[in-house]
Amino acid sequence: MSGRARLTLFAVLATLLTSWSLVGLVDTASWMPQAALLLCVQSAVGAGARRVPLARSLTVASQALVSLLVLAFVFAGKGESTGNGPLAYLVTDFGALFRQGVQDVGEFAIPAPLTDGIRLLLMSGVLLVGLLVDVLAVTARTAAAAGLPLLALYSVAAGLSGGGESSWFTFLLAGSGYLLLLLAEGRDRLAQWGRVFGAAPSGRVSAASGYGGGPDGGQAVSPVRTGRRLGAVALGLALAVPAVLPALGSGLLGGAGEGGGSGPGGGQIQAVNPLVSLQSSLNAQDNRVVLKYRTDSPQLGEQYLRILALDEFNGVKWEASGRALTEVPARMPNPPGLGEEVRADAVEVRTSISSSETYAQRYLPMPYPATGVDIGGKWRFEPAGRTLVGDQLAKDKFQNVQGAQYTVRSLLLRPTAEQLQTAPKPNPLIESEYTQLPANLPPVVAETARRVTQGAKDDYTRAVKLQDYFAVNGGFRYDTKVSSGTGSQAIARFLADKEGFCIHFAFSMASMSRSLGIPARVAVGFTPGAKQSDGSVNVSMRDAHAWPELYFEGVGWTRFEPTPRSGITVPDYSRPEAPQTQPTAPTAAPSKSAAEPSAAPSKTDDCPPAMKRLGECGGPALRQDTGSGGGPSLRSVLTWTAVGLAALVLPFLPLLWRGRVRARRLGSREVPAAWRELGDAAWDVGITPDEARSPRGAAARMVELGRLEPEAAAAAARIAGAVERVLYAPPGAAAGPYEGLSADVLAVRAGLLAGVSRGARLRALLLPRSAARLQWSAAARWSAVASAASARWSAIRLRLPLRGRG
């Protein structure tokens, strides 16, 4: 086996061993054999391209192209198609599946289920790293630099998985693969100096040479064996040192973990923004169930499952401020601001909740305000937001809600519009903290709030006017595809464009409420969900939601609903002009069939505007026409036609290039050009040029190795004689090219092609070895440009100091 082939094999092995660190990110390792097979195909393409040989850039391009085509064929048809025909089957589905994989990464906890999208991401990542390793270690012969992509792959996998009991094993595999790659390259470099011997006979080599035995007659040790021993010792130390010095992980240098501490008040909840995956949850194609619950609440439409409250707006984003955590009390204290009058009319309800194994949220979803929670595990209580957060279980590991079953007792508050309208001035501490706004908030936010609430006499009326402005009469449109910016400029843009989804509506109403002096924050969680035939309720990914909470003294934190989305219940106290005779049950998102016209008479004339906009009048909510696909567009047809033509022409480019070069050389009717063409024709069939030979000697070698027939051999001799006359004849005595020069060159070329096998003939035509001259020419031009630029820069540097003199 050649040294380059050995390097290729060890590059594949190093990539596969490092890729094993990705196995812990998903629930099965069934993707690894497929990734290994595709990686072998990619490496085989590179080995074949280097053997041709092709230029380095063409080698890398061929590997990347083949890898993309193989991936497209493997995953074609598994995405959501948006077109028809083979192009959509291969390309459109492939891109859609890649985007779905990105969404799945944001939705699932580790270990995630191996969806087709996640499988595509894993295999694409392995192939990309394998391509980089192959380029650096084999093509560029710098195996040491190949450790960078391997380190990146291992670091990403280790960071996402958070270590664990198998982390030492994955590190051992990755380190061993890299060391084997280094040793393979070292052996190849040593082999270029001659045969590598393992040892010398005792006493034959002096001790002073450094290769023989010592005074005790010990045998010599080869450098390769020494390298293996050094690598094994270094890998062992890397595994043993962290175990011997555990303080490096958590004691001497490690700080207290988030949510850590064991006593009351210990630990803090850090600024966590759970909205990273909210938009992807709303747009998820697979609307999987994350929570199931049963409740005795008489108003299911008010059964929002709240995760936490975002109470701090810094101009860039809304986030939860850092607050002290306490032990979870058996009976939670009364909610802040709740008066006896509203408390007396409240009903305590009981809700039993079970979480999916795929939902790993560190905050516990609960109805608000909860009065007690029965749950196993280590949890902490944050009093201001009345949330439960998972405590630290180990280094980089925290309690979460994954697979949990728990029961929550909560209050169903039923304040009246009159109670909210006559609420006294809020607590000064609450008012000062929850009315703060960033300095970079655009003036349009406060100006719009004052314009919308003009004429209102109290905070409750202002809050209702803000809610109606967003949900009913402001011309806003619900769209989950809008960019999910949450900063000050994003709010101003939302007020101008009037399209967005729940976080835009919630953040904007909370900011505008604060500008009017109303304490406000944003709650994040789930809408009530969909009731099942057995009485249970399913909460799915698309039920993820954000809403504003406004503070009223005597009532406490009160939910408002500015988002015009189907399935969302507007609180009764916020619509005094349109009370409902019975609670509104949550509804699922309208299906396509629901959007069809009904034969039943319409009741829209009797429906209030707020309920009409929210789709609660028996018909579907307002929908935006997304258009219907009428076949591929002209632009798509032209694009893919060009791609198809390029794919057909690409394999024949070397053939076309050689034909053009041959025509130019023979068309010049010059003997040196014809001789170069003859040499390249011999090179294409495997006869490498030998510049040390005379023209006559080179022609004889060509005749012998090419097994030319007598006529072709005579033509080669005539061309060689013409070359010698041009090179060695005295000045003025050299004759010009003879009449049959071009015909002789073509005759010798035909004889060379006839003397090789069919495979060698196809290779000479489609992948000519003489194409290496392109690389040489490009390198020479680049060297000339670099030399000229360097000389120019040197001249400029010499002149620069002179300008400052005098």
PDB file of C-alpha atoms in Angstrom, residues 30-274:
ATOM      1  CA  SER A  30     -28.180   3.810  13.360  1.00  0.00           C
ATOM      2  CA  TRP A  31     -26.915   6.782  11.338  1.00  0.00           C
ATOM      3  CA  MET A  32     -23.249   5.937  11.923  1.00  0.00           C
ATOM      4  CA  PRO A  33     -22.953   3.055   9.363  1.00  0.00           C
ATOM      5  CA  GLN A  34     -24.518   5.259   6.698  1.00  0.00           C
ATOM      6  CA  ALA A  35     -22.166   8.119   7.529  1.00  0.00           C
ATOM      7  CA  ALA A  36     -19.188   5.743   7.418  1.00  0.00           C
ATOM      8  CA  LEU A  37     -20.217   4.458   3.988  1.00  0.00           C
ATOM      9  CA  LEU A  38     -20.651   7.955   2.540  1.00  0.00           C
ATOM     10  CA  LEU A  39     -17.346   9.031   4.077  1.00  0.00           C
ATOM     11  CA  CYS A  40     -15.596   6.088   2.376  1.00  0.00           C
ATOM     12  CA  VAL A  41     -17.171   7.073  -0.964  1.00  0.00           C
ATOM     13  CA  GLN A  42     -15.996  10.657  -0.521  1.00  0.00           C
ATOM     14  CA  SER A  43     -12.450   9.541   0.318  1.00  0.00           C
ATOM     15  CA  ALA A  44     -12.392   7.097  -2.608  1.00  0.00           C
ATOM     16  CA  VAL A  45     -13.301   9.921  -4.987  1.00  0.00           C
ATOM     17  CA  GLY A  46     -10.434  11.972  -3.595  1.00  0.00           C
ATOM     18  CA  ALA A  47      -7.998   9.075  -3.954  1.00  0.00           C
ATOM     19  CA  GLY A  48      -9.026   8.538  -7.563  1.00  0.00           C
ATOM     20  CA  ALA A  49      -8.756  12.240  -8.394  1.00  0.00           C
ATOM     21  CA  ARG A  50      -5.263  12.418  -6.899  1.00  0.00           C
ATOM     22  CA  ARG A  51      -4.170   9.389  -8.882  1.00  0.00           C
ATOM     23  CA  VAL A  52      -5.242  10.898 -12.236  1.00  0.00           C
ATOM     24  CA  PRO A  53      -3.733  13.396 -11.178  1.00  0.00           C
ATOM     25  CA  LEU A  54      -6.059  16.405 -10.923  1.00  0.00           C
ATOM     26  CA  ALA A  55      -5.243  19.780  -9.482  1.00  0.00           C
ATOM     27  CA  ARG A  56      -5.888  20.113  -5.750  1.00  0.00           C
ATOM     28  CA  SER A  57      -8.795  22.475  -6.294  1.00  0.00           C
ATOM     29  CA  LEU A  58     -10.418  20.071  -8.760  1.00  0.00           C
ATOM     30  CA  THR A  59      -9.879  17.183  -6.348  1.00  0.00           C
ATOM     31  CA  VAL A  60     -11.673  18.992  -3.522  1.00  0.00           C
ATOM     32  CA  ALA A  61     -14.439  20.142  -5.874  1.00  0.00           C
ATOM     33  CA  SER A  62     -15.042  16.600  -7.132  1.00  0.00           C
ATOM     34  CA  GLN A  63     -15.249  15.272  -3.561  1.00  0.00           C
ATOM     35  CA  ALA A  64     -17.708  17.983  -2.527  1.00  0.00           C
ATOM     36  CA  LEU A  65     -19.854  17.485  -5.645  1.00  0.00           C
ATOM     37  CA  VAL A  66     -20.068  13.715  -5.251  1.00  0.00           C
ATOM     38  CA  SER A  67     -20.883  14.049  -1.533  1.00  0.00           C
ATOM     39  CA  LEU A  68     -23.726  16.490  -2.239  1.00  0.00           C
ATOM     40  CA  LEU A  69     -25.157  14.270  -4.968  1.00  0.00           C
ATOM     41  CA  VAL A  70     -25.024  11.160  -2.782  1.00  0.00           C
ATOM     42  CA  LEU A  71     -26.680  12.989   0.130  1.00  0.00           C
ATOM     43  CA  ALA A  72     -29.372  14.342  -2.176  1.00  0.00           C
ATOM     44  CA  PHE A  73     -30.164  10.859  -3.501  1.00  0.00           C
ATOM     45  CA  VAL A  74     -30.136   9.281  -0.030  1.00  0.00           C
ATOM     46  CA  PHE A  75     -32.528  11.835   1.471  1.00  0.00           C
ATOM     47  CA  ALA A  76     -34.600  12.684  -1.594  1.00  0.00           C
ATOM     48  CA  GLY A  77     -38.332  12.370  -1.043  1.00  0.00           C
ATOM     49  CA  LYS A  78     -38.102  12.567   2.775  1.00  0.00           C
ATOM     50  CA  GLY A  79     -38.757  16.293   3.004  1.00  0.00           C
ATOM     51  CA  GLU A  80     -41.905  18.241   2.309  1.00  0.00           C
ATOM     52  CA  SER A  81     -41.951  18.727  -1.450  1.00  0.00           C
ATOM     53  CA  THR A  82     -42.901  22.117  -2.850  1.00  0.00           C
ATOM     54  CA  GLY A  83     -42.727  21.207  -6.538  1.00  0.00           C
ATOM     55  CA  ASN A  84     -43.020  18.450  -9.077  1.00  0.00           C
ATOM     56  CA  GLY A  85     -40.513  16.520 -11.134  1.00  0.00           C
ATOM     57  CA  PRO A  86     -37.065  15.089 -10.517  1.00  0.00           C
ATOM     58  CA  LEU A  87     -35.517  18.465  -9.691  1.00  0.00           C
ATOM     59  CA  ALA A  88     -37.960  18.997  -6.842  1.00  0.00           C
ATOM     60  CA  TYR A  89     -37.440  15.386  -5.772  1.00  0.00           C
ATOM     61  CA  LEU A  90     -33.670  15.804  -5.524  1.00  0.00           C
ATOM     62  CA  VAL A  91     -33.121  19.445  -4.582  1.00  0.00           C
ATOM     63  CA  THR A  92     -36.257  21.033  -3.168  1.00  0.00           C
ATOM     64  CA  ASP A  93     -36.921  18.153  -0.778  1.00  0.00           C
ATOM     65  CA  PHE A  94     -33.264  18.126   0.223  1.00  0.00           C
ATOM     66  CA  GLY A  95     -33.313  21.821   1.200  1.00  0.00           C
ATOM     67  CA  ALA A  96     -36.638  21.496   3.012  1.00  0.00           C
ATOM     68  CA  LEU A  97     -35.331  18.544   4.999  1.00  0.00           C
ATOM     69  CA  PHE A  98     -32.217  20.505   5.957  1.00  0.00           C
ATOM     70  CA  ARG A  99     -34.382  23.368   7.281  1.00  0.00           C
ATOM     71  CA  GLN A 100     -36.562  20.865   9.154  1.00  0.00           C
ATOM     72  CA  GLY A 101     -33.433  19.445  10.773  1.00  0.00           C
ATOM     73  CA  VAL A 102     -32.455  22.896  12.026  1.00  0.00           C
ATOM     74  CA  GLN A 103     -35.940  23.292  13.527  1.00  0.00           C
ATOM     75  CA  ASP A 104     -35.768  19.845  15.145  1.00  0.00           C
ATOM     76  CA  VAL A 105     -32.474  20.743  16.813  1.00  0.00           C
ATOM     77  CA  GLY A 106     -34.151  23.730  18.454  1.00  0.00           C
ATOM     78  CA  GLU A 107     -37.206  21.727  19.526  1.00  0.00           C
ATOM     79  CA  PHE A 108     -35.805  18.524  21.036  1.00  0.00           C
ATOM     80  CA  ALA A 109     -33.774  17.899  24.134  1.00  0.00           C
ATOM     81  CA  ILE A 110     -30.701  15.682  24.184  1.00  0.00           C
ATOM     82  CA  PRO A 111     -30.873  12.791  23.391  1.00  0.00           C
ATOM     83  CA  ALA A 112     -33.128  13.861  20.531  1.00  0.00           C
ATOM     84  CA  PRO A 113     -35.108  11.444  18.361  1.00  0.00           C
ATOM     85  CA  LEU A 114     -33.348  10.622  15.103  1.00  0.00           C
ATOM     86  CA  THR A 115     -35.608  12.419  12.651  1.00  0.00           C
ATOM     87  CA  ASP A 116     -34.705  12.586   8.987  1.00  0.00           C
ATOM     88  CA  GLY A 117     -33.696  16.214   9.393  1.00  0.00           C
ATOM     89  CA  ILE A 118     -31.368  15.536  12.316  1.00  0.00           C
ATOM     90  CA  ARG A 119     -29.917  12.524  10.478  1.00  0.00           C
ATOM     91  CA  LEU A 120     -29.146  14.794   7.513  1.00  0.00           C
ATOM     92  CA  LEU A 121     -27.426  17.357   9.750  1.00  0.00           C
ATOM     93  CA  LEU A 122     -25.295  14.693  11.446  1.00  0.00           C
ATOM     94  CA  MET A 123     -24.206  13.027   8.220  1.00  0.00           C
ATOM     95  CA  SER A 124     -23.541  16.366   6.519  1.00  0.00           C
ATOM     96  CA  GLY A 125     -21.384  17.464   9.436  1.00  0.00           C
ATOM     97  CA  VAL A 126     -19.369  14.245   9.394  1.00  0.00           C
ATOM     98  CA  LEU A 127     -18.817  14.521   5.638  1.00  0.00           C
ATOM     99  CA  LEU A 128     -17.742  18.162   5.927  1.00  0.00           C
ATOM    100  CA  VAL A 129     -15.235  17.393   8.662  1.00  0.00           C
ATOM    101  CA  GLY A 130     -14.052  14.327   6.728  1.00  0.00           C
ATOM    102  CA  LEU A 131     -13.498  16.461   3.633  1.00  0.00           C
ATOM    103  CA  LEU A 132     -11.440  18.997   5.604  1.00  0.00           C
ATOM    104  CA  VAL A 133      -9.364  16.240   7.206  1.00  0.00           C
ATOM    105  CA  ASP A 134      -8.759  14.589   3.831  1.00  0.00           C
ATOM    106  CA  VAL A 135      -7.731  17.893   2.236  1.00  0.00           C
ATOM    107  CA  LEU A 136      -5.320  18.805   5.026  1.00  0.00           C
ATOM    108  CA  ALA A 137      -3.848  15.389   5.796  1.00  0.00           C
ATOM    109  CA  VAL A 138      -3.769  13.709   2.379  1.00  0.00           C
ATOM    110  CA  THR A 139      -3.997  16.344  -0.331  1.00  0.00           C
ATOM    111  CA  ALA A 140      -1.888  19.010   1.434  1.00  0.00           C
ATOM    112  CA  ARG A 141       0.209  16.502   3.470  1.00  0.00           C
ATOM    113  CA  THR A 142      -0.223  18.460   6.756  1.00  0.00           C
ATOM    114  CA  ALA A 143      -1.753  15.930   9.135  1.00  0.00           C
ATOM    115  CA  ALA A 144      -1.071  18.104  12.185  1.00  0.00           C
ATOM    116  CA  ALA A 145      -3.431  20.805  10.867  1.00  0.00           C
ATOM    117  CA  ALA A 146      -6.112  18.150  10.312  1.00  0.00           C
ATOM    118  CA  GLY A 147      -6.530  18.086  14.084  1.00  0.00           C
ATOM    119  CA  LEU A 148      -8.365  21.443  13.944  1.00  0.00           C
ATOM    120  CA  PRO A 149     -11.572  20.198  12.257  1.00  0.00           C
ATOM    121  CA  LEU A 150     -11.435  17.051  14.410  1.00  0.00           C
ATOM    122  CA  LEU A 151     -11.145  19.208  17.535  1.00  0.00           C
ATOM    123  CA  ALA A 152     -14.047  21.376  16.370  1.00  0.00           C
ATOM    124  CA  LEU A 153     -16.242  18.311  15.854  1.00  0.00           C
ATOM    125  CA  TYR A 154     -15.378  16.838  19.240  1.00  0.00           C
ATOM    126  CA  SER A 155     -15.780  20.188  21.047  1.00  0.00           C
ATOM    127  CA  VAL A 156     -19.247  20.801  19.586  1.00  0.00           C
ATOM    128  CA  ALA A 157     -20.392  17.284  20.487  1.00  0.00           C
ATOM    129  CA  ALA A 158     -18.935  17.456  24.001  1.00  0.00           C
ATOM    130  CA  GLY A 159     -20.413  20.910  24.608  1.00  0.00           C
ATOM    131  CA  LEU A 160     -23.913  19.870  23.530  1.00  0.00           C
ATOM    132  CA  SER A 161     -23.921  16.570  25.391  1.00  0.00           C
ATOM    133  CA  GLY A 162     -22.475  18.094  28.568  1.00  0.00           C
ATOM    134  CA  GLY A 163     -20.025  15.243  29.158  1.00  0.00           C
ATOM    135  CA  GLY A 164     -21.181  12.247  31.116  1.00  0.00           C
ATOM    136  CA  GLU A 165     -19.957   8.834  32.040  1.00  0.00           C
ATOM    137  CA  SER A 166     -18.909   8.011  28.466  1.00  0.00           C
ATOM    138  CA  SER A 167     -17.059  11.286  27.862  1.00  0.00           C
ATOM    139  CA  TRP A 168     -13.683   9.703  28.651  1.00  0.00           C
ATOM    140  CA  PHE A 169     -14.351   6.947  26.137  1.00  0.00           C
ATOM    141  CA  THR A 170     -15.263   9.353  23.314  1.00  0.00           C
ATOM    142  CA  PHE A 171     -12.164  11.409  24.121  1.00  0.00           C
ATOM    143  CA  LEU A 172     -10.048   8.249  23.969  1.00  0.00           C
ATOM    144  CA  LEU A 173     -11.467   7.344  20.574  1.00  0.00           C
ATOM    145  CA  ALA A 174     -10.989  10.840  19.156  1.00  0.00           C
ATOM    146  CA  GLY A 175      -7.460  11.160  20.528  1.00  0.00           C
ATOM    147  CA  SER A 176      -6.464   7.719  19.270  1.00  0.00           C
ATOM    148  CA  GLY A 177      -7.718   8.487  15.780  1.00  0.00           C
ATOM    149  CA  TYR A 178      -5.716  11.706  15.606  1.00  0.00           C
ATOM    150  CA  LEU A 179      -2.548  10.040  16.918  1.00  0.00           C
ATOM    151  CA  LEU A 180      -2.864   7.231  14.376  1.00  0.00           C
ATOM    152  CA  LEU A 181      -3.166   9.814  11.614  1.00  0.00           C
ATOM    153  CA  LEU A 182      -0.019  11.599  12.827  1.00  0.00           C
ATOM    154  CA  LEU A 183       1.912   8.338  13.037  1.00  0.00           C
ATOM    155  CA  ALA A 184       0.830   7.340   9.529  1.00  0.00           C
ATOM    156  CA  GLU A 185       2.099  10.639   8.145  1.00  0.00           C
ATOM    157  CA  GLY A 186       5.359  10.307  10.098  1.00  0.00           C
ATOM    158  CA  ARG A 187       5.931   6.828   8.749  1.00  0.00           C
ATOM    159  CA  ASP A 188       5.269   8.051   5.230  1.00  0.00           C
ATOM    160  CA  ARG A 189       7.783  10.892   5.608  1.00  0.00           C
ATOM    161  CA  LEU A 190      10.431   8.532   6.979  1.00  0.00           C
ATOM    162  CA  ALA A 191       9.798   6.049   4.174  1.00  0.00           C
ATOM    163  CA  GLN A 192      10.728   8.709   1.633  1.00  0.00           C
ATOM    164  CA  TRP A 193      14.321   8.463   2.943  1.00  0.00           C
ATOM    165  CA  GLY A 194      14.469   4.711   2.557  1.00  0.00           C
ATOM    166  CA  ARG A 195      13.306   1.611   4.351  1.00  0.00           C
ATOM    167  CA  VAL A 196      12.377   2.019   8.026  1.00  0.00           C
ATOM    168  CA  PHE A 197      14.076  -0.614  10.189  1.00  0.00           C
ATOM    169  CA  GLY A 198      12.817  -1.557  13.597  1.00  0.00           C
ATOM    170  CA  ALA A 199      16.183  -2.125  15.292  1.00  0.00           C
ATOM    171  CA  ALA A 200      19.848  -2.896  14.666  1.00  0.00           C
ATOM    172  CA  PRO A 201      21.752  -5.977  15.848  1.00  0.00           C
ATOM    173  CA  SER A 202      23.278  -5.657  19.270  1.00  0.00           C
ATOM    174  CA  GLY A 203      26.802  -4.321  19.277  1.00  0.00           C
ATOM    175  CA  ARG A 204      26.787  -3.355  15.574  1.00  0.00           C
ATOM    176  CA  VAL A 205      26.052   0.330  16.220  1.00  0.00           C
ATOM    177  CA  SER A 206      27.826   2.571  18.640  1.00  0.00           C
ATOM    178  CA  ALA A 207      25.970   4.039  21.577  1.00  0.00           C
ATOM    179  CA  ALA A 208      27.128   7.511  20.600  1.00  0.00           C
ATOM    180  CA  SER A 209      25.169   7.374  17.352  1.00  0.00           C
ATOM    181  CA  GLY A 210      21.886   7.535  19.140  1.00  0.00           C
ATOM    182  CA  TYR A 211      20.485   4.532  17.232  1.00  0.00           C
ATOM    183  CA  GLY A 212      22.431   1.617  18.667  1.00  0.00           C
ATOM    184  CA  GLY A 213      22.455  -0.144  21.975  1.00  0.00           C
ATOM    185  CA  GLY A 214      23.999   1.215  25.090  1.00  0.00           C
ATOM    186  CA  PRO A 215      26.709  -0.307  27.127  1.00  0.00           C
ATOM    187  CA  ASP A 216      24.310  -3.007  28.260  1.00  0.00           C
ATOM    188  CA  GLY A 217      23.776  -4.151  24.713  1.00  0.00           C
ATOM    189  CA  GLY A 218      20.172  -2.890  24.403  1.00  0.00           C
ATOM    190  CA  GLN A 219      18.610  -2.775  20.950  1.00  0.00           C
ATOM    191  CA  ALA A 220      17.825   0.370  18.984  1.00  0.00           C
ATOM    192  CA  VAL A 221      14.294   1.718  18.896  1.00  0.00           C
ATOM    193  CA  SER A 222      12.865   3.053  15.635  1.00  0.00           C
ATOM    194  CA  PRO A 223      11.499   6.603  15.577  1.00  0.00           C
ATOM    195  CA  VAL A 224       8.034   5.285  14.640  1.00  0.00           C
ATOM    196  CA  ARG A 225       7.911   3.032  17.688  1.00  0.00           C
ATOM    197  CA  THR A 226       9.094   5.919  19.856  1.00  0.00           C
ATOM    198  CA  GLY A 227       6.310   8.094  18.454  1.00  0.00           C
ATOM    199  CA  ARG A 228       3.697   5.469  19.311  1.00  0.00           C
ATOM    200  CA  ARG A 229       4.938   5.293  22.872  1.00  0.00           C
ATOM    201  CA  LEU A 230       4.959   9.064  23.274  1.00  0.00           C
ATOM    202  CA  GLY A 231       1.430   9.302  21.885  1.00  0.00           C
ATOM    203  CA  ALA A 232       0.140   6.604  24.238  1.00  0.00           C
ATOM    204  CA  VAL A 233       1.743   8.321  27.245  1.00  0.00           C
ATOM    205  CA  ALA A 234       0.287  11.727  26.273  1.00  0.00           C
ATOM    206  CA  LEU A 235      -3.197  10.245  25.809  1.00  0.00           C
ATOM    207  CA  GLY A 236      -2.981   8.455  29.130  1.00  0.00           C
ATOM    208  CA  LEU A 237      -1.945  11.642  30.925  1.00  0.00           C
ATOM    209  CA  ALA A 238      -4.840  13.544  29.332  1.00  0.00           C
ATOM    210  CA  LEU A 239      -7.250  10.958  30.742  1.00  0.00           C
ATOM    211  CA  ALA A 240      -5.607  10.571  34.147  1.00  0.00           C
ATOM    212  CA  VAL A 241      -4.894  14.191  35.131  1.00  0.00           C
ATOM    213  CA  PRO A 242      -8.576  15.322  35.367  1.00  0.00           C
ATOM    214  CA  ALA A 243      -9.368  12.264  37.475  1.00  0.00           C
ATOM    215  CA  VAL A 244      -6.486  12.943  39.859  1.00  0.00           C
ATOM    216  CA  LEU A 245      -7.278  16.672  40.096  1.00  0.00           C
ATOM    217  CA  PRO A 246     -11.071  16.933  40.378  1.00  0.00           C
ATOM    218  CA  ALA A 247     -10.755  20.487  41.717  1.00  0.00           C
ATOM    219  CA  LEU A 248     -10.125  21.612  38.154  1.00  0.00           C
ATOM    220  CA  GLY A 249     -13.729  20.823  37.348  1.00  0.00           C
ATOM    221  CA  SER A 250     -15.762  22.127  40.255  1.00  0.00           C
ATOM    222  CA  GLY A 251     -13.816  22.785  43.402  1.00  0.00           C
ATOM    223  CA  LEU A 252     -10.767  24.979  43.116  1.00  0.00           C
ATOM    224  CA  LEU A 253     -11.674  26.902  39.968  1.00  0.00           C
ATOM    225  CA  GLY A 254     -15.330  26.102  39.433  1.00  0.00           C
ATOM    226  CA  GLY A 255     -17.963  28.499  40.652  1.00  0.00           C
ATOM    227  CA  ALA A 256     -21.376  27.766  42.030  1.00  0.00           C
ATOM    228  CA  GLY A 257     -23.696  26.459  39.389  1.00  0.00           C
ATOM    229  CA  GLU A 258     -26.843  28.102  38.308  1.00  0.00           C
ATOM    230  CA  GLY A 259     -29.575  27.458  40.708  1.00  0.00           C
ATOM    231  CA  GLY A 260     -27.212  25.843  43.102  1.00  0.00           C
ATOM    232  CA  GLY A 261     -27.201  26.035  46.871  1.00  0.00           C
ATOM    233  CA  SER A 262     -29.058  24.025  49.392  1.00  0.00           C
ATOM    234  CA  GLY A 263     -30.368  26.416  51.949  1.00  0.00           C
ATOM    235  CA  PRO A 264     -33.187  28.890  51.758  1.00  0.00           C
ATOM    236  CA  GLY A 265     -32.356  31.746  49.518  1.00  0.00           C
ATOM    237  CA  GLY A 266     -29.386  29.955  48.029  1.00  0.00           C
ATOM    238  CA  GLY A 267     -28.695  30.288  44.336  1.00  0.00           C
ATOM    239  CA  GLN A 268     -30.129  32.650  41.770  1.00  0.00           C
ATOM    240  CA  ILE A 269     -32.135  32.237  38.644  1.00  0.00           C
ATOM    241  CA  GLN A 270     -30.036  33.708  35.860  1.00  0.00           C
ATOM    242  CA  ALA A 271     -31.292  35.760  32.926  1.00  0.00           C
ATOM    243  CA  VAL A 272     -32.791  33.078  30.693  1.00  0.00           C
ATOM    244  CA  ASN A 273     -34.737  33.831  27.532  1.00  0.00           C
ATOM    245  CA  PRO A 274     -36.946  30.842  26.607  1.00  0.00           C
TER     246      PRO A 274
END
